[in-house]
PDB file of C-alpha atoms in Angstrom:
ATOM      1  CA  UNK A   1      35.296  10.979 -34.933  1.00  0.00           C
ATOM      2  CA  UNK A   2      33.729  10.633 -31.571  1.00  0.00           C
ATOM      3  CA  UNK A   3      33.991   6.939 -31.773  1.00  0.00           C
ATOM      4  CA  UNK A   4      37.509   7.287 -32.725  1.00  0.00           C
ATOM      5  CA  UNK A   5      37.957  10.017 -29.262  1.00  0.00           C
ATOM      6  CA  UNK A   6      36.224   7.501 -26.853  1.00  0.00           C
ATOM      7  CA  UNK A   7      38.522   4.740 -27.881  1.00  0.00           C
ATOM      8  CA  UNK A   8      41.742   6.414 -27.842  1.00  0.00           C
ATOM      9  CA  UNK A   9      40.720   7.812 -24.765  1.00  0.00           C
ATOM     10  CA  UNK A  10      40.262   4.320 -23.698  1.00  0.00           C
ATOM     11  CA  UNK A  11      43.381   3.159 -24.705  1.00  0.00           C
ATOM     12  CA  UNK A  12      45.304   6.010 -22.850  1.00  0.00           C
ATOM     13  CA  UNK A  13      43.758   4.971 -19.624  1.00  0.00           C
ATOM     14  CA  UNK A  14      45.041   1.178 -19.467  1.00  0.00           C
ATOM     15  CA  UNK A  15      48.357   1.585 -21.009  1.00  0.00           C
ATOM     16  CA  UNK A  16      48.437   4.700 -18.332  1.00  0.00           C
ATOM     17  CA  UNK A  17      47.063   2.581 -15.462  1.00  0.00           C
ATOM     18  CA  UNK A  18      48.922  -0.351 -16.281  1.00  0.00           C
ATOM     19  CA  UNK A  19      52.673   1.751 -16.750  1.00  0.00           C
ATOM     20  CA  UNK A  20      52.079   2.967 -13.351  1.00  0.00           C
ATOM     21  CA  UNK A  21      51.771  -0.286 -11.925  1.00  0.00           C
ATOM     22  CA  UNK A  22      54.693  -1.575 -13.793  1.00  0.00           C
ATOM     23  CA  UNK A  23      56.603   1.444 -12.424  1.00  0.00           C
ATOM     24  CA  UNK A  24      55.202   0.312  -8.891  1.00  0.00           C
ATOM     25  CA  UNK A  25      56.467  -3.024  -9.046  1.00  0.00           C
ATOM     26  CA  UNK A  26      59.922  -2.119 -10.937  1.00  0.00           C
ATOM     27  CA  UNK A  27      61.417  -2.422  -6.834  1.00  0.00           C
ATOM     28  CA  UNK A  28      60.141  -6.248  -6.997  1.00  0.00           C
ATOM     29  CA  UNK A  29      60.808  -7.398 -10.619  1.00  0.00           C
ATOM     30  CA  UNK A  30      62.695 -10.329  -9.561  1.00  0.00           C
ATOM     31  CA  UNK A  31      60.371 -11.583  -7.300  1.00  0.00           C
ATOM     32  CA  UNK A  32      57.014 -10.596  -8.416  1.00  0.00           C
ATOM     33  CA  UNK A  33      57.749 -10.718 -11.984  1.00  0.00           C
ATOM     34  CA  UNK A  34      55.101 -12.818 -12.520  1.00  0.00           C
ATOM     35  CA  UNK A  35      52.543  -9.681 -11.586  1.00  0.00           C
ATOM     36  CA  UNK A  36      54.152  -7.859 -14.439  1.00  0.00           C
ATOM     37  CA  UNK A  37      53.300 -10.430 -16.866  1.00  0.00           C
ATOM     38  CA  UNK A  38      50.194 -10.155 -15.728  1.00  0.00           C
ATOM     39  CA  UNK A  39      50.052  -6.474 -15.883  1.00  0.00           C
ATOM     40  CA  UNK A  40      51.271  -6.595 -19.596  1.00  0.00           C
ATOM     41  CA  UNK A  41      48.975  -9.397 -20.636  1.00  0.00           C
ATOM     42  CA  UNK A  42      46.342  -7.172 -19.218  1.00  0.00           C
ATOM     43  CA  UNK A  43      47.545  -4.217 -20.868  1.00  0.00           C
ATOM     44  CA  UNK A  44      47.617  -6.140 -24.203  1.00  0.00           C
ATOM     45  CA  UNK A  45      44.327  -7.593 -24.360  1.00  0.00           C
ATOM     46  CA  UNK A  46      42.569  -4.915 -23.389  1.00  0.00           C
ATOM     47  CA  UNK A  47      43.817  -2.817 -26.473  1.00  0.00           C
ATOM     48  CA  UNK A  48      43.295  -5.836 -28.903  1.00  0.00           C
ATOM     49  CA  UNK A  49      39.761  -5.890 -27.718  1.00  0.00           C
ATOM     50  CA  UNK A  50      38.741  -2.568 -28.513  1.00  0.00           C
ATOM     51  CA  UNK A  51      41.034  -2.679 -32.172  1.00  0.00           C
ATOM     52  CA  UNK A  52      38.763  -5.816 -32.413  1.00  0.00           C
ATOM     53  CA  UNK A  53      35.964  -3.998 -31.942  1.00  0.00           C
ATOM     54  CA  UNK A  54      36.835  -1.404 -34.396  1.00  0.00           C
ATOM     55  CA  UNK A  55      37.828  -3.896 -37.174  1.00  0.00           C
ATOM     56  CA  UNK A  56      34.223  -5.178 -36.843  1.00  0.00           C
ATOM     57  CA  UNK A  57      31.657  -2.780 -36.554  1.00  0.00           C
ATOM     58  CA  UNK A  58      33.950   0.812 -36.394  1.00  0.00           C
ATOM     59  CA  UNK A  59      33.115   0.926 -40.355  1.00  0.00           C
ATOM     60  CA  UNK A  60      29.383   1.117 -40.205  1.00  0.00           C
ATOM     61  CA  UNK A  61      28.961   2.491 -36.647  1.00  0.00           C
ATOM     62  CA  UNK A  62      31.699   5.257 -36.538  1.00  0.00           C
ATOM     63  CA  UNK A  63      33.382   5.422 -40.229  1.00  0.00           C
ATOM     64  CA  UNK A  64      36.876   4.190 -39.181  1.00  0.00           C
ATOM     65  CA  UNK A  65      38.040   1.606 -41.889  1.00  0.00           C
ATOM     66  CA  UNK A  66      41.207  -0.771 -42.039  1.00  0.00           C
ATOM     67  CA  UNK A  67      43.612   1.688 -42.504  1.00  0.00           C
ATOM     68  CA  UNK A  68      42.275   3.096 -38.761  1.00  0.00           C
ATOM     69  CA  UNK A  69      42.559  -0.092 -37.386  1.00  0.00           C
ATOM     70  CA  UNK A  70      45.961  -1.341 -38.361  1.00  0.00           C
ATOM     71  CA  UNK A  71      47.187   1.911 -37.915  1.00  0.00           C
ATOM     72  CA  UNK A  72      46.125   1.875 -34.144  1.00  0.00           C
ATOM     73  CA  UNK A  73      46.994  -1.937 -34.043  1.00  0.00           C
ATOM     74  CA  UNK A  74      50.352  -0.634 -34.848  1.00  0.00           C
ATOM     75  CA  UNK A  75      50.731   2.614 -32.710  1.00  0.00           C
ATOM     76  CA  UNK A  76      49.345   0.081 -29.495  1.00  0.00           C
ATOM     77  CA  UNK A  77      51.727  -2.854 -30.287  1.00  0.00           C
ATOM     78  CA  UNK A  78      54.729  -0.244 -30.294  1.00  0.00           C
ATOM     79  CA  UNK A  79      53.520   1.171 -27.333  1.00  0.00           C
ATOM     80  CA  UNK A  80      52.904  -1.586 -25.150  1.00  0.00           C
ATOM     81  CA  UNK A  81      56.411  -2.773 -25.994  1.00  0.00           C
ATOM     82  CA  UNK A  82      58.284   0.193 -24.992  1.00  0.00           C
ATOM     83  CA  UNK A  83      56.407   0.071 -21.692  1.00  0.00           C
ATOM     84  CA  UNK A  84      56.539  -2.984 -20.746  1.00  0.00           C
ATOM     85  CA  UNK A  85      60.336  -3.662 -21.584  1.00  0.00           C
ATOM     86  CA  UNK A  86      61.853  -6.961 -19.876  1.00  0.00           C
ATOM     87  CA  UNK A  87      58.354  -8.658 -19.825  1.00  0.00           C
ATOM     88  CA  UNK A  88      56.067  -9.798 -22.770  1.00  0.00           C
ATOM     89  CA  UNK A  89      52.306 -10.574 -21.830  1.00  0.00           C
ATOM     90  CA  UNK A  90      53.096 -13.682 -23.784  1.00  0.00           C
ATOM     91  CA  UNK A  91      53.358 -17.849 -23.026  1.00  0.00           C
ATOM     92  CA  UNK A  92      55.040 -18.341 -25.980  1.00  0.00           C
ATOM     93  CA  UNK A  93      57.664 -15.560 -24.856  1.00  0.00           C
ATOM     94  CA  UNK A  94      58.398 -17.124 -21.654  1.00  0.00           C
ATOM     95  CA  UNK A  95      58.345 -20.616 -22.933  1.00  0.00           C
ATOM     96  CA  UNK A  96      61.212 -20.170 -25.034  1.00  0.00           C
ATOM     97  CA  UNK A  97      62.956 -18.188 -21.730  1.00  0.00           C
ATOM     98  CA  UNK A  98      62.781 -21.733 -20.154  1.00  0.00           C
ATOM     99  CA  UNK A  99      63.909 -23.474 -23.429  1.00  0.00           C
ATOM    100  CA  UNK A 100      66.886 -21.457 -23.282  1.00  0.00           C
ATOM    101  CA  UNK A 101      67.593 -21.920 -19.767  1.00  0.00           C
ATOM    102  CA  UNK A 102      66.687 -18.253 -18.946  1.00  0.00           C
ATOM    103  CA  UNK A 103      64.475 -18.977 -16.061  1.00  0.00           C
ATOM    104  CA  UNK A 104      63.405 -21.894 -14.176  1.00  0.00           C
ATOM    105  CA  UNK A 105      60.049 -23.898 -14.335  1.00  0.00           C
ATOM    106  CA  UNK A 106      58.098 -22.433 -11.234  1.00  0.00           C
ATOM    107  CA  UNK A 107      58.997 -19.025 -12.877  1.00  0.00           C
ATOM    108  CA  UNK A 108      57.576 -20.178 -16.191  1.00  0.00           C
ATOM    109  CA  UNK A 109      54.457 -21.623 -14.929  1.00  0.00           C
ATOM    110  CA  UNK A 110      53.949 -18.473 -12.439  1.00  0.00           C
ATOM    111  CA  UNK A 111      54.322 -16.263 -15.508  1.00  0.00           C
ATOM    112  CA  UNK A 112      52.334 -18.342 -17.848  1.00  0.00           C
ATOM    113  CA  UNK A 113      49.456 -18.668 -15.397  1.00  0.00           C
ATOM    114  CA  UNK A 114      49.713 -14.783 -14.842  1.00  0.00           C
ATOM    115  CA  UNK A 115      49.831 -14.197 -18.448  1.00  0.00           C
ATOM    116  CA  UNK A 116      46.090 -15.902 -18.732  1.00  0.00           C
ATOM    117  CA  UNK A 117      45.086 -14.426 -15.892  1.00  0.00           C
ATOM    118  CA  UNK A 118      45.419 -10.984 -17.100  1.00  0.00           C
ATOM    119  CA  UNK A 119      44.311 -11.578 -21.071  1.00  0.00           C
ATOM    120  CA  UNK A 120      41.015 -12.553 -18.584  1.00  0.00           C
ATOM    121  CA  UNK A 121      40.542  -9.629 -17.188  1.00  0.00           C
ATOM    122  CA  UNK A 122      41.302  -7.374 -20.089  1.00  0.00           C
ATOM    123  CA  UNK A 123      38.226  -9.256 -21.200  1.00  0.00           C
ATOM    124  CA  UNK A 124      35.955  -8.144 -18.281  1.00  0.00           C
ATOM    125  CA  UNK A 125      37.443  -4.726 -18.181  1.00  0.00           C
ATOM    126  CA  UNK A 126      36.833  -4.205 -22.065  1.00  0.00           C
ATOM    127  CA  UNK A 127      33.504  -6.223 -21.846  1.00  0.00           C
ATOM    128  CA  UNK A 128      32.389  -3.746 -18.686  1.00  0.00           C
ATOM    129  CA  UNK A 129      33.748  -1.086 -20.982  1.00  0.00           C
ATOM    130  CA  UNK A 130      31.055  -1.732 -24.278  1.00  0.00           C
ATOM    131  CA  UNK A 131      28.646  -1.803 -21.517  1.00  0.00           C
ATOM    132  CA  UNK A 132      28.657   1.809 -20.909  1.00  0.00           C
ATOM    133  CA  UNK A 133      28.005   2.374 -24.340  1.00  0.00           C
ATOM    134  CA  UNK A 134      29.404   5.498 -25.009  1.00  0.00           C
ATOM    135  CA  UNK A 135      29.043   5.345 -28.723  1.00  0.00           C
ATOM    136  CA  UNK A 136      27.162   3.633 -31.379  1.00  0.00           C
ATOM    137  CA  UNK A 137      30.065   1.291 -31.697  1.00  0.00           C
ATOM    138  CA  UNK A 138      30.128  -0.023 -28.423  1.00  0.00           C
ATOM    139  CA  UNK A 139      26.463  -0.517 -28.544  1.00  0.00           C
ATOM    140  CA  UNK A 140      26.448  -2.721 -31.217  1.00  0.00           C
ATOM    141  CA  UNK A 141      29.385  -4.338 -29.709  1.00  0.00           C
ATOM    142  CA  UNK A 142      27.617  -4.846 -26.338  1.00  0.00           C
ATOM    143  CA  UNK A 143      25.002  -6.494 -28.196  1.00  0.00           C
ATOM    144  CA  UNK A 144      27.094  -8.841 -29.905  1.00  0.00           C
ATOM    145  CA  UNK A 145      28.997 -10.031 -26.715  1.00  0.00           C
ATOM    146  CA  UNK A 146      27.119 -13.188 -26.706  1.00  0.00           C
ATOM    147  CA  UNK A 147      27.614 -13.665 -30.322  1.00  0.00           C
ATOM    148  CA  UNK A 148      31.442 -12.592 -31.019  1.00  0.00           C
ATOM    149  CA  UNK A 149      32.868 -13.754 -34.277  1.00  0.00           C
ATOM    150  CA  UNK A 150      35.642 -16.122 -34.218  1.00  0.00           C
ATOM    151  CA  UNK A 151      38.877 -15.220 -35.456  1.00  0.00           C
ATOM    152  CA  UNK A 152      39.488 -18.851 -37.035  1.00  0.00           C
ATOM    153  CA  UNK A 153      38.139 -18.671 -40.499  1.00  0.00           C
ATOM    154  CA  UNK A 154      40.337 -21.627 -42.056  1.00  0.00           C
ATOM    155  CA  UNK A 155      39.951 -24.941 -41.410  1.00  0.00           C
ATOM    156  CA  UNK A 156      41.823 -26.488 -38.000  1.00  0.00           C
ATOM    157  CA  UNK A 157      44.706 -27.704 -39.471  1.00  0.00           C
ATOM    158  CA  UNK A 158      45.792 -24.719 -41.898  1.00  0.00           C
ATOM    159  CA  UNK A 159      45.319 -22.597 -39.248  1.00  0.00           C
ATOM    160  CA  UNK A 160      47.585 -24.204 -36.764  1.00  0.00           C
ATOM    161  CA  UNK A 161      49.847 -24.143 -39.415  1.00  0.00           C
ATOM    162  CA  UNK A 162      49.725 -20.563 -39.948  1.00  0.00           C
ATOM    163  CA  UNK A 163      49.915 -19.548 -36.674  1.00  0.00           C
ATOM    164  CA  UNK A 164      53.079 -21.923 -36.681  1.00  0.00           C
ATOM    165  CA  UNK A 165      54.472 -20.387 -39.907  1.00  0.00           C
ATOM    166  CA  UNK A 166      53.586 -16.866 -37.916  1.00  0.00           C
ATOM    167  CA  UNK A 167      55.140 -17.574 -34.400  1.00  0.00           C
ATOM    168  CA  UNK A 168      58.744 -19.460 -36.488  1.00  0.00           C
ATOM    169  CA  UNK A 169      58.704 -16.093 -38.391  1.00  0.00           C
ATOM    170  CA  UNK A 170      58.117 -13.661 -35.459  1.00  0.00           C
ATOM    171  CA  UNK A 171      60.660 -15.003 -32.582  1.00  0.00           C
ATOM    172  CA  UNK A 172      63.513 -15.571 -35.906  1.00  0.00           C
ATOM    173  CA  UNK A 173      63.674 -12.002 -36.209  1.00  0.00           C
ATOM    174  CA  UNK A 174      62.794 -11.919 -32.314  1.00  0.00           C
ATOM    175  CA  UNK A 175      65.863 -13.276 -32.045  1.00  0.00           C
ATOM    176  CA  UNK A 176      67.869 -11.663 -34.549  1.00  0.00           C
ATOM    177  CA  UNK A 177      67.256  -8.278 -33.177  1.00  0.00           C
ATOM    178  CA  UNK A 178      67.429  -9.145 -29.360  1.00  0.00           C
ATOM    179  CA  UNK A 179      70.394  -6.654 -29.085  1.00  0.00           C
ATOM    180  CA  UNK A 180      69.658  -3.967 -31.417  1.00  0.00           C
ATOM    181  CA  UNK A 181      68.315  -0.819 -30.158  1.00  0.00           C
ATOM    182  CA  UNK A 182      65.127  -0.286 -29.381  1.00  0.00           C
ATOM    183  CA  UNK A 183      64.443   2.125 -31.568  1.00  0.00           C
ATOM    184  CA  UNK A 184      65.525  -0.662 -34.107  1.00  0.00           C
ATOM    185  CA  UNK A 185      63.535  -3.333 -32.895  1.00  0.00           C
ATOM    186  CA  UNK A 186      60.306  -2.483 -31.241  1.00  0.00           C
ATOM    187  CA  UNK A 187      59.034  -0.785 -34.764  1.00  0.00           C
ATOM    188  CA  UNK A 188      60.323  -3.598 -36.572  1.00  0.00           C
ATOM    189  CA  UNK A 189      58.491  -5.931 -34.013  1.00  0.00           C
ATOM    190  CA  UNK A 190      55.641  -3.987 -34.644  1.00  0.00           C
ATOM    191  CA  UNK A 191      55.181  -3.784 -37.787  1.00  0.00           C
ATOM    192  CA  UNK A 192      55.673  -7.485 -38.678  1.00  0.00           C
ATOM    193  CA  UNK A 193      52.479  -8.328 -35.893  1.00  0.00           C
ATOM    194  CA  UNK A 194      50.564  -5.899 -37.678  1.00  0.00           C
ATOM    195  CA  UNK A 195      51.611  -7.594 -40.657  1.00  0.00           C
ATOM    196  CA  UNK A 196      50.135 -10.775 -39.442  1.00  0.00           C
ATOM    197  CA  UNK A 197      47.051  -9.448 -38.137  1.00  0.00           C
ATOM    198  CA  UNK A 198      46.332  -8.014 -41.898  1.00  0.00           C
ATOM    199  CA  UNK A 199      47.424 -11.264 -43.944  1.00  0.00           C
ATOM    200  CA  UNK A 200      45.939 -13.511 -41.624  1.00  0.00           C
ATOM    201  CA  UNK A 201      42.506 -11.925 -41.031  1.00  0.00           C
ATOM    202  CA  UNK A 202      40.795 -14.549 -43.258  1.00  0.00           C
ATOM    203  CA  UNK A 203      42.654 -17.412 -41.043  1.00  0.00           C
ATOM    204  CA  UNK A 204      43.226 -16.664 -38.106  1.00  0.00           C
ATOM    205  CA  UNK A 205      43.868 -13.165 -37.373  1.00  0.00           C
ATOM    206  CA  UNK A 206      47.959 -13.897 -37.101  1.00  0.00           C
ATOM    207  CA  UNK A 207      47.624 -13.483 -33.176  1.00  0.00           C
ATOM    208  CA  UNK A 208      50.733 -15.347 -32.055  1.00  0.00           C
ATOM    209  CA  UNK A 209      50.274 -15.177 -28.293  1.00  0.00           C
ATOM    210  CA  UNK A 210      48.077 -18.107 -26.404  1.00  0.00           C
ATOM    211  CA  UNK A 211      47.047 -15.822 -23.857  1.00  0.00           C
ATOM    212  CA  UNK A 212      45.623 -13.264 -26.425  1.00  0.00           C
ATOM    213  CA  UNK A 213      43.816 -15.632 -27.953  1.00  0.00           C
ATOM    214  CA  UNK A 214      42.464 -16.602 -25.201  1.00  0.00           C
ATOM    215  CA  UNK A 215      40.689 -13.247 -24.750  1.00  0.00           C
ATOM    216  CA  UNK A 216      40.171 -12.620 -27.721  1.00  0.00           C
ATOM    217  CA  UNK A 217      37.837 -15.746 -29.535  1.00  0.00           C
ATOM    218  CA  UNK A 218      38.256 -18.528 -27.312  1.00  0.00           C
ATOM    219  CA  UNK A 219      34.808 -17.832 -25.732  1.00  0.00           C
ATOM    220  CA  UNK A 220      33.498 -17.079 -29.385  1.00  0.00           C
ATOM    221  CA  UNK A 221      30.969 -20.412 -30.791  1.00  0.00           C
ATOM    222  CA  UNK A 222      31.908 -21.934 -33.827  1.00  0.00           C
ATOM    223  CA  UNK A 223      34.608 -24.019 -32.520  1.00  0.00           C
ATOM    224  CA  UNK A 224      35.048 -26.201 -29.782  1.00  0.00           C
ATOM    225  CA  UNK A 225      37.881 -25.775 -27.052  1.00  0.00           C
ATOM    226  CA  UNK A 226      40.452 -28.032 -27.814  1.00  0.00           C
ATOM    227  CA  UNK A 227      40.182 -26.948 -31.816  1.00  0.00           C
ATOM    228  CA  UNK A 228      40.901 -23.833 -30.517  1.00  0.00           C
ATOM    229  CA  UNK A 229      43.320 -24.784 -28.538  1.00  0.00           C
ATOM    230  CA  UNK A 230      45.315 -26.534 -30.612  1.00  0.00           C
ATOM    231  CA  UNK A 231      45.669 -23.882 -33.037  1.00  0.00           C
ATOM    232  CA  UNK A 232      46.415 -20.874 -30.726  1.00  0.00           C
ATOM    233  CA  UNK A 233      48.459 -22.791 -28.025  1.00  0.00           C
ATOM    234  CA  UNK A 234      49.727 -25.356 -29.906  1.00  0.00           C
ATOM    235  CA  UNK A 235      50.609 -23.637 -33.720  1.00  0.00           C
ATOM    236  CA  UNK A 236      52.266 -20.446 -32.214  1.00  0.00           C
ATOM    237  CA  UNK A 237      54.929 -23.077 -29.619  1.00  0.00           C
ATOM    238  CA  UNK A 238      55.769 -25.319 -32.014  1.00  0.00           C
ATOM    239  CA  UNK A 239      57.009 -22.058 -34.192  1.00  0.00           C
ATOM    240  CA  UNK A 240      58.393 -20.791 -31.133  1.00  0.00           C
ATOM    241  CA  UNK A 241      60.032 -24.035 -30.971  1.00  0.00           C
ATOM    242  CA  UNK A 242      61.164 -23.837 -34.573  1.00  0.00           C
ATOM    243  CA  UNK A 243      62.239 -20.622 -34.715  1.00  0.00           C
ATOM    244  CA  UNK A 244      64.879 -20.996 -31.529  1.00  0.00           C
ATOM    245  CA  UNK A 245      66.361 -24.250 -32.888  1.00  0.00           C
ATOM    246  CA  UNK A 246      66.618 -22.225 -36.652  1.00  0.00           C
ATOM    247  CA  UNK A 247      67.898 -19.489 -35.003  1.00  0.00           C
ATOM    248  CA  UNK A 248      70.430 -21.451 -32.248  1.00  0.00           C
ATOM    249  CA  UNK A 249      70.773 -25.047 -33.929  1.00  0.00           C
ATOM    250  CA  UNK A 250      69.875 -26.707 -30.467  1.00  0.00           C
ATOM    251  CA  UNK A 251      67.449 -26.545 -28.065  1.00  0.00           C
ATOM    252  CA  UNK A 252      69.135 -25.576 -24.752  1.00  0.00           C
ATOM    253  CA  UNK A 253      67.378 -27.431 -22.544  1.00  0.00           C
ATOM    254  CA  UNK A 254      67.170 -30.518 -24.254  1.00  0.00           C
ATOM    255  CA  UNK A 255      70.490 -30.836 -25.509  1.00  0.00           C
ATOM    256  CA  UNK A 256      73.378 -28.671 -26.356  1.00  0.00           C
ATOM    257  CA  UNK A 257      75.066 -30.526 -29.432  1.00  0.00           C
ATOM    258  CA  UNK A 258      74.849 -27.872 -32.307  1.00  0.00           C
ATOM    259  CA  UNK A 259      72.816 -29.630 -35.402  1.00  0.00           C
ATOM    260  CA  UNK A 260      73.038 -27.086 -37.647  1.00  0.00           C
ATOM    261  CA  UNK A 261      75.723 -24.686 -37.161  1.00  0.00           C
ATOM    262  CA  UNK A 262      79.161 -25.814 -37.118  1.00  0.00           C
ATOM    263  CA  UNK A 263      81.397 -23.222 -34.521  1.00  0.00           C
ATOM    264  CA  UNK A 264      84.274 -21.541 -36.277  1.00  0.00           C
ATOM    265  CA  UNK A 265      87.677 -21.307 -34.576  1.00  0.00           C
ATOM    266  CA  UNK A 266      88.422 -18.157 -32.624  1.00  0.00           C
ATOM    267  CA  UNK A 267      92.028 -18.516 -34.102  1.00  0.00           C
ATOM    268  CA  UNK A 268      93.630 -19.167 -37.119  1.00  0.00           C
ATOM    269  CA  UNK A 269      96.035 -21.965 -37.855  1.00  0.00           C
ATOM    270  CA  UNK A 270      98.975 -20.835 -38.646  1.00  0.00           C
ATOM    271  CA  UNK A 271     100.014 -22.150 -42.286  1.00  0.00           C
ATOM    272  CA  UNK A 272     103.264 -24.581 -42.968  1.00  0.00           C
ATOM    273  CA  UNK A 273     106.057 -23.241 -44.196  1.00  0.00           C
ATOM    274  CA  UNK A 274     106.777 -23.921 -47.983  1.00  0.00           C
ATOM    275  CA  UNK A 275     109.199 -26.179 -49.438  1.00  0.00           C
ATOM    276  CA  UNK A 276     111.280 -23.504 -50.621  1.00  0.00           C
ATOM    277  CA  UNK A 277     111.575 -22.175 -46.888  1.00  0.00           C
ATOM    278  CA  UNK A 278     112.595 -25.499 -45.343  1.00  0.00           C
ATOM    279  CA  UNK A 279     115.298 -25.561 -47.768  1.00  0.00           C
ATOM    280  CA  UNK A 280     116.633 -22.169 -46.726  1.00  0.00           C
TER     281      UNK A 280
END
């Protein structure tokens, strides 16, 4: 239970560090909205890190199984959403914002470049983090730094296509419940990532954010760069892609002709009279 202390304690302290910097900069959202992204991609990764590290060694080092994991996968998903409301820690995310004409490219790329920026330093924060060793866990963990285990388990090609399949599925009901209440959406949101995490963790590990998975396996061996790359950065935008032209018909910034949604008239036609009327 220790293990299980030291790593919610953990948790408390950079969702609590990294709200009161998003509080900080809530004055300058509009022009330094790019630091938030990097604040929540921060946030993010450092959390995933240490559920990581539970999923992989919590069950012989500490005696926390699944159900602890995707329980706190959960609980840190729903969490870092309600804090970080308005901004995503996610390429993907902002992507589509620039699809749909949302924001414009130097705010995309800012964010984007942000969003990487932080996933890297969750990684040295977490990674300084298992170096303290403050329970069996993390020791092992420390010592396996050098020799993570990937999170791609399929072959290149199914796996971009599940992270596809994954990112389509995600930003449809993304999309679906953009203006439902929160308290509607963010455990929906929730549970469906958790969902992917658990049905993909012989695949891929349903991530569904480039910048996560950046942090998260990209410096693991087993696979070269670009085969990484082109399942976590390529898979989860071409379902982003998928999703927003399944959920809108069009592509806003390509072109705005509707392909697969006709638009009904706000007003009816009024009918002609009958026969039987014109002859009265």
């Amino acid at each position: 239970m220790s293990g299980l202390n030291t790593s919610l304690a953990y948790f408390f302290t950079v969702i609590g560090l990294s709200a009161l910097v998003r509080v900080l900069l809530a004055r300058w959202r509009r022009r330094l909205g790019f630091l938030i992204e990097l604040i929540s991609a921060f946030a993010l990764a450092g959390c995933r890190l240490e559920i990581e590290t539970i999923a992989e060694v919590g069950q012989w080092a500490g005696a926390l199984g699944p159900d602890v994991t995707y329980t706190m996968l959960f609980i840190a998903i729903a969490i870092h959403a309600f804090i970080m409301q308005g901004v995503s820690g996610n390429p993907a995310a902002t992507v589509m914002g620039f699809l749909q004409k949302e924001i414009g490219v130097v705010a995309m790329l800012l964010s984007v470049a942000s969003q990487f920026l932080g996933a890297f330093l969750g990684l040295l924060v977490a990674g300084k983090y298992w170096e303290m060793e403050l329970t069996d866990m993390h020791m092992i963990k420390n010592l396996m730094m050098s020799e993570c285990s990937t999170a791609l388990r399929a072959p290149m090609i199914h796996g971009a296509v599940a992270e596809a399949i994954s990112a389509m599925t995600f930003y449809l009901v993304y999309l679906i419940l953009r203006n439902r209440t929160q308290l509607l959406r963010i455990p929906i949101l929730a549970l469906l990532l958790t969902f992917f995490a658990y049905a993909g963790s012989n695949y891929t590990s349903g991530i569904v954010n480039p910048s996560l998975a950046f942090a998260l396996t990209f410096n693991c061996p087993g696979h070269t760069f670009s085969e990484y790359a082109l399942v976590y950065w390529l898979g989860p935008l071409i379902g982003m892609t998928l999703g927003l032209f399944l959920y809108l018909g069009n592509i806003p910034l390509l072109f705005n002709r509707n392909l697969l949604y006709s638009k009904k008239s706000r007003f009816r036609v009024p009918k002609g009279k009958n026969s039987e009327e014109k002859a009265n």
